[in-house]
């Protein structure tokens, strides 16, 4: 009976120490949506919508601004939970923390579907 209880507790403690990516289960796919890729690949007056689609895929939001120019928005968000150790004898969790990160890319295109301007907002908390 004690071996079964210990085995169950061990399985529970190992499964509690897993990280989680917002919107995905298990391993999250690596994204090209990084400040390095944005700065190296996006060129104002040169990069086309087709090139943007190949780099980042479909945007999260497509809209028009006040000047009637097309605007694409991309957003990547992740949340990582880190559970601390649990003292099974007293039932108390020692520590627990989480980190949230958000990356937003907003691209404005000219009338020829070429990047006119872009902005990046990156936060971590």
Coordinates of N, CA and C in Angstrom, one line a residue, residues 20-24 28-29 31 33 60 74-80 99-104 123 125:
X20 N 4.2 25.4 -19.9 CA 3.1 25.5 -20.8 C 3.2 26.7 -21.7
X21 N 3.0 26.6 -23.0 CA 3.0 27.7 -23.9 C 1.5 28.0 -24.1
X22 N 1.2 29.3 -24.0 CA -0.2 29.8 -24.2 C -0.7 29.3 -25.6
X23 N -1.9 28.7 -25.6 CA -2.5 28.3 -26.8 C -2.1 27.0 -27.4
X24 N -1.1 26.3 -26.8 CA -0.6 25.0 -27.3 C -0.6 24.0 -26.2
X28 N 5.8 23.6 -28.1 CA 5.4 24.7 -29.0 C 6.3 24.8 -30.2
X29 N 5.7 25.1 -31.3 CA 6.5 25.2 -32.5 C 7.3 26.6 -32.5
X31 N 8.8 30.0 -33.6 CA 8.2 31.0 -34.5 C 9.3 31.9 -35.1
X33 N 8.6 34.9 -35.7 CA 8.2 36.2 -35.2 C 9.1 36.6 -34.0
X60 N -2.7 37.8 -37.8 CA -3.8 37.6 -36.9 C -5.0 38.6 -37.2
X74 N 0.4 41.0 -36.3 CA 0.8 39.7 -35.8 C 1.0 39.8 -34.3
X75 N 0.6 38.7 -33.6 CA 0.8 38.7 -32.1 C 1.3 37.3 -31.7
X76 N 2.3 37.2 -30.9 CA 2.7 36.0 -30.3 C 2.7 36.2 -28.8
X77 N 2.1 35.3 -28.1 CA 2.0 35.4 -26.6 C 2.4 34.0 -26.0
X78 N 3.1 34.1 -24.9 CA 3.5 32.8 -24.2 C 3.4 33.1 -22.7
X79 N 3.0 32.0 -22.0 CA 3.0 32.0 -20.5 C 3.6 30.8 -20.1
X80 N 4.6 30.9 -19.2 CA 5.3 29.8 -18.6 C 5.1 29.7 -17.1
X99 N 5.7 33.5 -15.9 CA 6.3 34.6 -16.8 C 5.4 34.7 -18.0
X100 N 5.0 35.9 -18.3 CA 4.2 36.2 -19.5 C 5.0 37.0 -20.5
X101 N 4.9 36.7 -21.8 CA 5.6 37.5 -22.8 C 4.7 37.7 -23.9
X102 N 4.8 38.9 -24.5 CA 3.9 39.3 -25.7 C 4.8 40.0 -26.7
X103 N 4.6 39.6 -28.0 CA 5.3 40.2 -29.1 C 4.3 40.6 -30.1
X104 N 4.2 41.9 -30.5 CA 3.3 42.4 -31.5 C 4.0 43.1 -32.6
X123 N 6.8 42.9 -24.7 CA 6.7 43.0 -23.3 C 6.9 41.7 -22.6
X125 N 6.5 40.2 -18.4 CA 6.1 40.5 -17.0 C 5.8 39.2 -16.3

